[in-house]
Amino acid sequence: MTPDKSPSADPAQEKPSHSPTQAASADPSAPGPTTSRRGFLKAGGALSMSSLMGTAALMTQSDDAAAATEWAEHFQKNYRLMTDAEKAEARTRLERRYSSEYGKKVTVDTTGPQPGVLMGYALNIRKCIGCRRCVHACVEENNQSRGTRPGEKIEWIQVLRMERGEFAKDKMNQGYPEGLGIQVGGNAYTPAGQVLEGQYRYEPEAVPEKDATYMPIACMQCEKPPCVKVCPVRTTYREADGPVVIDYNWCIGCRMCMGACPYWARRINLTTPVLPKEEMNPVTHYLGNRPRMRGVVEKCHWCLQRSRQGRYPACVEVCPVGARKFGNLLDPESEVSKILERKNVFRLKAELNTFPKFFYFYD
């Protein structure tokens, strides 16, 4: 039998092995292994990522719309870094998924900011009657969670009820408690301007109430938004036409933006949002009212699905007394520009230098 002359058959010609076991039993004077632990982990990580990408690719071909979307969402970019082709792919994927989940044709608009537009909002504080129709219209338009258990109900707009009253000179010496030497102010217990706990959920028999004034608040769409500065994953940012938006897929639910917002404007989905199929608004925007997930933050965006199509936000449209105005701040002929020019205007917490584009005014 002819001996095998191949190089691998001659032990003297074999290449040194890099197996850790063999290296431990070799001559100490011989060169050690050249494969480091870092290199091993790197190779393993690359293999795992390749495997996951391959699995994701397979899953996106699945007939299960939800599964395909969820897998694909794990690997998609932050929305503002996507190419137009990637945005179109994400839009198609979501439309397919939402239409399957809610049993109706759902559209996901991706219309971006238009040149020469800077959205602005104005609210006549004297006209508001506290009916809260704006709150309900916002919930319906923007697919907000409407469950009944704790954490399930979300409302972006809050209408604060403040009791009317006055500071009287003759009460200055009526501090409480009397005789204990503790001065708390004689007018400390009068109702003027106080916002008592729970009064943003008031339910009066009729509005406006004779002894109340109302103060609607929502996201102020700041020019210098504190929420954007603190976001560790850059998932919230200001769009070129004004609104501050959130890429829900990149939100990690850390709530730092909620702590930084001085206007109590952001909400988090502590539970899986409750959105009945028959009540779901199928006209959505990717950065706006599309259905959210558990553990992400959301807020007002001035109804991007409407405002970028030339329509008013839902709260403006539904207000029965015309207290809410909306328009292009860069257009001197717009309604909101005329208000800023001619009315008594103020911004909430102006001393914080956040420069809101939400203005309050009175005649």
Tab-separated table of N, CA and C in Angstrom, residues 22-125:
chain	number	residue	atom	x	y	z
A	22	GLN	N	-4.886	22.111	23.043
A	22	GLN	CA	-3.580	21.706	22.545
A	22	GLN	C	-2.496	22.675	22.986
A	23	ALA	N	-2.815	23.969	23.040
A	23	ALA	CA	-1.818	24.949	23.420
A	23	ALA	C	-1.392	24.729	24.867
A	24	ALA	N	-2.297	24.284	25.735
A	24	ALA	CA	-1.965	24.099	27.135
A	24	ALA	C	-1.033	22.925	27.345
A	25	SER	N	-1.080	21.884	26.459
A	25	SER	CA	-0.247	20.703	26.607
A	25	SER	C	1.024	20.770	25.786
A	26	ALA	N	1.275	21.872	25.061
A	26	ALA	CA	2.450	21.987	24.213
A	26	ALA	C	3.661	22.428	25.034
A	27	ASP	N	4.855	22.375	24.341
A	27	ASP	CA	6.102	22.833	24.969
A	27	ASP	C	5.986	24.298	25.363
A	28	PRO	N	6.314	24.641	26.623
A	28	PRO	CA	6.189	26.040	27.047
A	28	PRO	C	7.017	26.995	26.228
A	29	SER	N	8.046	26.499	25.640
A	29	SER	CA	8.903	27.398	24.843
A	29	SER	C	8.329	27.654	23.461
A	30	ALA	N	7.322	26.844	23.080
A	30	ALA	CA	6.719	27.030	21.754
A	30	ALA	C	5.833	28.268	21.756
A	31	PRO	N	5.631	28.885	20.564
A	31	PRO	CA	4.768	30.080	20.483
A	31	PRO	C	3.361	29.771	20.941
A	32	GLY	N	2.705	30.694	21.663
A	32	GLY	CA	1.348	30.508	22.169
A	32	GLY	C	0.322	30.721	21.091
A	33	PRO	N	-0.957	30.524	21.453
A	33	PRO	CA	-2.049	30.720	20.477
A	33	PRO	C	-2.134	32.180	20.044
A	34	THR	N	-2.541	32.400	18.800
A	34	THR	CA	-2.634	33.757	18.259
A	34	THR	C	-4.062	34.270	18.232
A	35	THR	N	-5.052	33.410	18.544
A	35	THR	CA	-6.443	33.850	18.559
A	35	THR	C	-6.816	34.337	19.960
A	36	SER	N	-7.082	35.625	20.100
A	36	SER	CA	-7.416	36.200	21.404
A	36	SER	C	-8.891	35.978	21.720
A	37	ARG	N	-9.228	36.176	22.991
A	37	ARG	CA	-10.619	36.045	23.401
A	37	ARG	C	-11.479	37.093	22.714
A	38	ARG	N	-10.924	38.300	22.550
A	38	ARG	CA	-11.651	39.390	21.882
A	38	ARG	C	-12.002	39.015	20.452
A	39	GLY	N	-10.956	38.388	19.753
A	39	GLY	CA	-11.203	37.988	18.381
A	39	GLY	C	-12.245	36.894	18.282
A	40	PHE	N	-12.182	35.983	19.263
A	40	PHE	CA	-13.163	34.884	19.265
A	40	PHE	C	-14.589	35.424	19.440
A	41	LEU	N	-14.752	36.368	20.425
A	41	LEU	CA	-16.087	36.920	20.666
A	41	LEU	C	-16.575	37.735	19.470
A	42	LYS	N	-15.618	38.442	18.846
A	42	LYS	CA	-15.995	39.257	17.681
A	42	LYS	C	-16.519	38.378	16.557
A	43	ALA	N	-15.790	37.262	16.338
A	43	ALA	CA	-16.225	36.345	15.276
A	43	ALA	C	-17.579	35.749	15.608
A	44	GLY	N	-17.755	35.405	16.899
A	44	GLY	CA	-19.038	34.848	17.318
A	44	GLY	C	-20.163	35.834	17.160
A	45	GLY	N	-19.883	37.117	17.523
A	45	GLY	CA	-20.912	38.152	17.393
A	45	GLY	C	-21.314	38.370	15.958
A	46	ALA	N	-20.297	38.347	15.065
A	46	ALA	CA	-20.613	38.531	13.649
A	46	ALA	C	-21.484	37.402	13.136
A	47	LEU	N	-21.180	36.187	13.619
A	47	LEU	CA	-21.980	35.042	13.198
A	47	LEU	C	-23.417	35.170	13.692
A	48	SER	N	-23.563	35.605	14.988
A	48	SER	CA	-24.907	35.738	15.540
A	48	SER	C	-25.701	36.784	14.786
A	49	MET	N	-25.069	37.953	14.487
A	49	MET	CA	-25.769	38.997	13.771
A	49	MET	C	-26.201	38.530	12.393
A	50	SER	N	-25.259	37.774	11.728
A	50	SER	CA	-25.622	37.251	10.412
A	50	SER	C	-26.819	36.326	10.504
A	51	SER	N	-26.816	35.516	11.584
A	51	SER	CA	-27.927	34.588	11.745
A	51	SER	C	-29.225	35.339	11.962
A	52	LEU	N	-29.184	36.379	12.823
A	52	LEU	CA	-30.392	37.157	13.095
A	52	LEU	C	-30.878	37.881	11.853
A	53	MET	N	-29.932	38.439	11.095
A	53	MET	CA	-30.339	39.141	9.882
A	53	MET	C	-30.987	38.182	8.907
A	54	GLY	N	-30.405	36.995	8.848
A	54	GLY	CA	-30.998	36.010	7.963
A	54	GLY	C	-32.385	35.601	8.404
A	55	THR	N	-32.532	35.451	9.741
A	55	THR	CA	-33.849	35.111	10.262
A	55	THR	C	-34.841	36.226	9.998
A	56	ALA	N	-34.363	37.467	10.199
A	56	ALA	CA	-35.252	38.605	9.955
A	56	ALA	C	-35.690	38.652	8.501
A	57	ALA	N	-34.736	38.375	7.617
A	57	ALA	CA	-35.083	38.391	6.196
A	57	ALA	C	-36.150	37.355	5.894
A	58	LEU	N	-35.980	36.171	6.540
A	58	LEU	CA	-36.986	35.139	6.330
A	58	LEU	C	-38.331	35.555	6.902
A	59	MET	N	-38.293	36.193	8.092
A	59	MET	CA	-39.536	36.569	8.737
A	59	MET	C	-40.291	37.632	7.945
A	60	THR	N	-39.556	38.535	7.303
A	60	THR	CA	-40.241	39.581	6.548
A	60	THR	C	-40.987	39.024	5.354
A	61	GLN	N	-40.657	37.782	4.971
A	61	GLN	CA	-41.382	37.146	3.881
A	61	GLN	C	-42.597	36.383	4.389
A	62	SER	N	-42.780	36.437	5.726
A	62	SER	CA	-43.885	35.695	6.315
A	62	SER	C	-45.224	36.325	5.961
A	63	ASP	N	-46.247	35.509	5.985
A	63	ASP	CA	-47.594	36.015	5.767
A	63	ASP	C	-48.147	36.671	7.023
A	64	ASP	N	-47.475	36.459	8.154
A	64	ASP	CA	-47.895	37.075	9.405
A	64	ASP	C	-47.410	38.522	9.416
A	65	ALA	N	-48.311	39.468	9.195
A	65	ALA	CA	-47.916	40.875	9.053
A	65	ALA	C	-47.280	41.405	10.323
A	66	ALA	N	-47.835	41.048	11.477
A	66	ALA	CA	-47.302	41.551	12.744
A	66	ALA	C	-45.897	41.037	12.999
A	67	ALA	N	-45.690	39.742	12.776
A	67	ALA	CA	-44.368	39.167	13.008
A	67	ALA	C	-43.333	39.768	12.076
A	68	ALA	N	-43.693	39.936	10.818
A	68	ALA	CA	-42.761	40.501	9.854
A	68	ALA	C	-42.378	41.927	10.240
A	69	THR	N	-43.356	42.713	10.667
A	69	THR	CA	-43.077	44.094	11.025
A	69	THR	C	-42.214	44.186	12.267
A	70	GLU	N	-42.541	43.386	13.273
A	70	GLU	CA	-41.775	43.438	14.512
A	70	GLU	C	-40.315	43.079	14.270
A	71	TRP	N	-40.063	42.051	13.472
A	71	TRP	CA	-38.681	41.687	13.190
A	71	TRP	C	-37.987	42.789	12.416
A	72	ALA	N	-38.642	43.327	11.443
A	72	ALA	CA	-38.021	44.368	10.625
A	72	ALA	C	-37.757	45.623	11.437
A	73	GLU	N	-38.635	45.936	12.372
A	73	GLU	CA	-38.465	47.145	13.172
A	73	GLU	C	-37.226	47.072	14.057
A	74	HIS	N	-36.802	45.866	14.406
A	74	HIS	CA	-35.607	45.736	15.236
A	74	HIS	C	-34.365	46.233	14.506
A	75	PHE	N	-34.392	46.214	13.208
A	75	PHE	CA	-33.196	46.534	12.445
A	75	PHE	C	-33.317	47.837	11.663
A	76	GLN	N	-34.376	48.576	11.850
A	76	GLN	CA	-34.520	49.809	11.065
A	76	GLN	C	-33.808	50.969	11.762
A	77	LYS	N	-33.462	51.976	10.956
A	77	LYS	CA	-32.753	53.150	11.459
A	77	LYS	C	-33.718	54.089	12.176
A	78	ASN	N	-33.127	55.061	12.846
A	78	ASN	CA	-33.915	56.190	13.319
A	78	ASN	C	-34.556	56.839	12.096
A	79	TYR	N	-35.796	57.244	12.219
A	79	TYR	CA	-36.556	57.693	11.055
A	79	TYR	C	-35.863	58.832	10.303
A	80	ARG	N	-35.295	59.769	11.032
A	80	ARG	CA	-34.700	60.930	10.352
A	80	ARG	C	-33.401	60.580	9.633
A	81	LEU	N	-32.861	59.385	9.868
A	81	LEU	CA	-31.653	58.953	9.172
A	81	LEU	C	-31.951	58.003	8.023
A	82	MET	N	-33.240	57.665	7.850
A	82	MET	CA	-33.613	56.759	6.773
A	82	MET	C	-33.521	57.450	5.414
A	83	THR	N	-33.209	56.659	4.393
A	83	THR	CA	-33.310	57.145	3.029
A	83	THR	C	-34.781	57.142	2.623
A	84	ASP	N	-35.072	57.778	1.515
A	84	ASP	CA	-36.460	57.788	1.041
A	84	ASP	C	-36.961	56.369	0.777
A	85	ALA	N	-36.076	55.524	0.250
A	85	ALA	CA	-36.474	54.137	-0.038
A	85	ALA	C	-36.774	53.387	1.260
A	86	GLU	N	-35.979	53.641	2.300
A	86	GLU	CA	-36.205	52.969	3.579
A	86	GLU	C	-37.493	53.469	4.243
A	87	LYS	N	-37.778	54.756	4.083
A	87	LYS	CA	-39.035	55.283	4.623
A	87	LYS	C	-40.238	54.649	3.909
A	88	ALA	N	-40.109	54.514	2.606
A	88	ALA	CA	-41.210	53.908	1.845
A	88	ALA	C	-41.424	52.457	2.252
A	89	GLU	N	-40.300	51.752	2.515
A	89	GLU	CA	-40.398	50.350	2.937
A	89	GLU	C	-41.065	50.251	4.306
A	90	ALA	N	-40.650	51.138	5.228
A	90	ALA	CA	-41.249	51.128	6.574
A	90	ALA	C	-42.733	51.476	6.506
A	91	ARG	N	-43.070	52.408	5.653
A	91	ARG	CA	-44.480	52.808	5.512
A	91	ARG	C	-45.329	51.634	5.008
A	92	THR	N	-44.842	50.973	3.974
A	92	THR	CA	-45.583	49.834	3.421
A	92	THR	C	-45.764	48.738	4.455
A	93	ARG	N	-44.704	48.477	5.198
A	93	ARG	CA	-44.724	47.439	6.223
A	93	ARG	C	-45.760	47.741	7.298
A	94	LEU	N	-45.785	49.019	7.754
A	94	LEU	CA	-46.722	49.395	8.806
A	94	LEU	C	-48.161	49.402	8.303
A	95	GLU	N	-48.369	49.889	7.106
A	95	GLU	CA	-49.730	49.895	6.552
A	95	GLU	C	-50.276	48.469	6.469
A	96	ARG	N	-49.407	47.552	6.073
A	96	ARG	CA	-49.827	46.146	5.987
A	96	ARG	C	-50.168	45.611	7.365
A	97	ARG	N	-49.328	45.934	8.313
A	97	ARG	CA	-49.544	45.423	9.668
A	97	ARG	C	-50.797	46.006	10.306
A	98	TYR	N	-50.939	47.343	10.261
A	98	TYR	CA	-52.092	47.988	10.894
A	98	TYR	C	-53.404	47.561	10.235
A	99	SER	N	-53.374	47.449	8.909
A	99	SER	CA	-54.604	47.035	8.213
A	99	SER	C	-55.023	45.647	8.651
A	100	SER	N	-54.031	44.780	8.883
A	100	SER	CA	-54.339	43.433	9.346
A	100	SER	C	-54.850	43.437	10.780
A	101	GLU	N	-54.215	44.250	11.632
A	101	GLU	CA	-54.572	44.261	13.050
A	101	GLU	C	-55.952	44.871	13.306
A	102	TYR	N	-56.287	45.940	12.563
A	102	TYR	CA	-57.518	46.682	12.862
A	102	TYR	C	-58.656	46.385	11.888
A	103	GLY	N	-58.390	45.554	10.897
A	103	GLY	CA	-59.460	45.137	10.011
A	103	GLY	C	-60.015	46.248	9.146
A	104	LYS	N	-59.197	47.204	8.785
A	104	LYS	CA	-59.610	48.292	7.904
A	104	LYS	C	-58.367	48.795	7.164
A	105	LYS	N	-58.574	49.521	6.086
A	105	LYS	CA	-57.432	50.030	5.330
A	105	LYS	C	-56.808	51.210	6.074
A	106	VAL	N	-55.580	51.031	6.510
A	106	VAL	CA	-54.882	52.061	7.277
A	106	VAL	C	-53.777	52.662	6.417
A	107	THR	N	-53.695	53.984	6.392
A	107	THR	CA	-52.642	54.672	5.653
A	107	THR	C	-51.673	55.313	6.645
A	108	VAL	N	-50.381	55.299	6.301
A	108	VAL	CA	-49.343	55.918	7.133
A	108	VAL	C	-48.652	56.978	6.285
A	109	ASP	N	-48.961	58.219	6.527
A	109	ASP	CA	-48.388	59.319	5.753
A	109	ASP	C	-46.952	59.573	6.186
A	110	THR	N	-46.093	59.912	5.256
A	110	THR	CA	-44.712	60.260	5.581
A	110	THR	C	-44.355	61.651	5.055
A	111	THR	N	-45.371	62.467	4.802
A	111	THR	CA	-45.123	63.815	4.292
A	111	THR	C	-44.243	64.588	5.263
A	112	GLY	N	-43.181	65.187	4.749
A	112	GLY	CA	-42.247	65.918	5.589
A	112	GLY	C	-42.560	67.399	5.641
A	113	PRO	N	-41.720	68.160	6.320
A	113	PRO	CA	-41.929	69.617	6.429
A	113	PRO	C	-41.904	70.287	5.064
A	114	GLN	N	-42.754	71.293	4.899
A	114	GLN	CA	-42.797	72.024	3.649
A	114	GLN	C	-41.956	73.303	3.758
A	115	PRO	N	-41.252	73.692	2.709
A	115	PRO	CA	-40.427	74.917	2.765
A	115	PRO	C	-41.287	76.146	3.055
A	116	GLY	N	-40.753	77.057	3.833
A	116	GLY	CA	-41.458	78.305	4.106
A	116	GLY	C	-42.579	78.194	5.109
A	117	VAL	N	-42.623	77.113	5.857
A	117	VAL	CA	-43.696	76.904	6.847
A	117	VAL	C	-43.086	76.763	8.240
A	118	LEU	N	-43.613	77.512	9.201
A	118	LEU	CA	-43.297	77.353	10.618
A	118	LEU	C	-44.633	77.439	11.356
A	119	MET	N	-45.080	76.275	11.816
A	119	MET	CA	-46.409	76.220	12.426
A	119	MET	C	-46.456	76.976	13.758
A	120	GLY	N	-47.594	77.629	13.995
A	120	GLY	CA	-47.814	78.341	15.250
A	120	GLY	C	-49.250	78.190	15.714
A	121	TYR	N	-49.472	78.346	17.011
A	121	TYR	CA	-50.780	78.099	17.613
A	121	TYR	C	-51.101	79.248	18.556
A	122	ALA	N	-52.349	79.669	18.581
A	122	ALA	CA	-52.777	80.740	19.487
A	122	ALA	C	-54.110	80.363	20.116
A	123	LEU	N	-54.264	80.715	21.394
A	123	LEU	CA	-55.487	80.354	22.115
A	123	LEU	C	-56.010	81.559	22.882
A	124	ASN	N	-57.259	81.901	22.637
A	124	ASN	CA	-57.895	83.022	23.325
A	124	ASN	C	-58.341	82.567	24.710
A	125	ILE	N	-57.614	82.982	25.731
A	125	ILE	CA	-57.857	82.487	27.078
A	125	ILE	C	-59.200	82.959	27.621
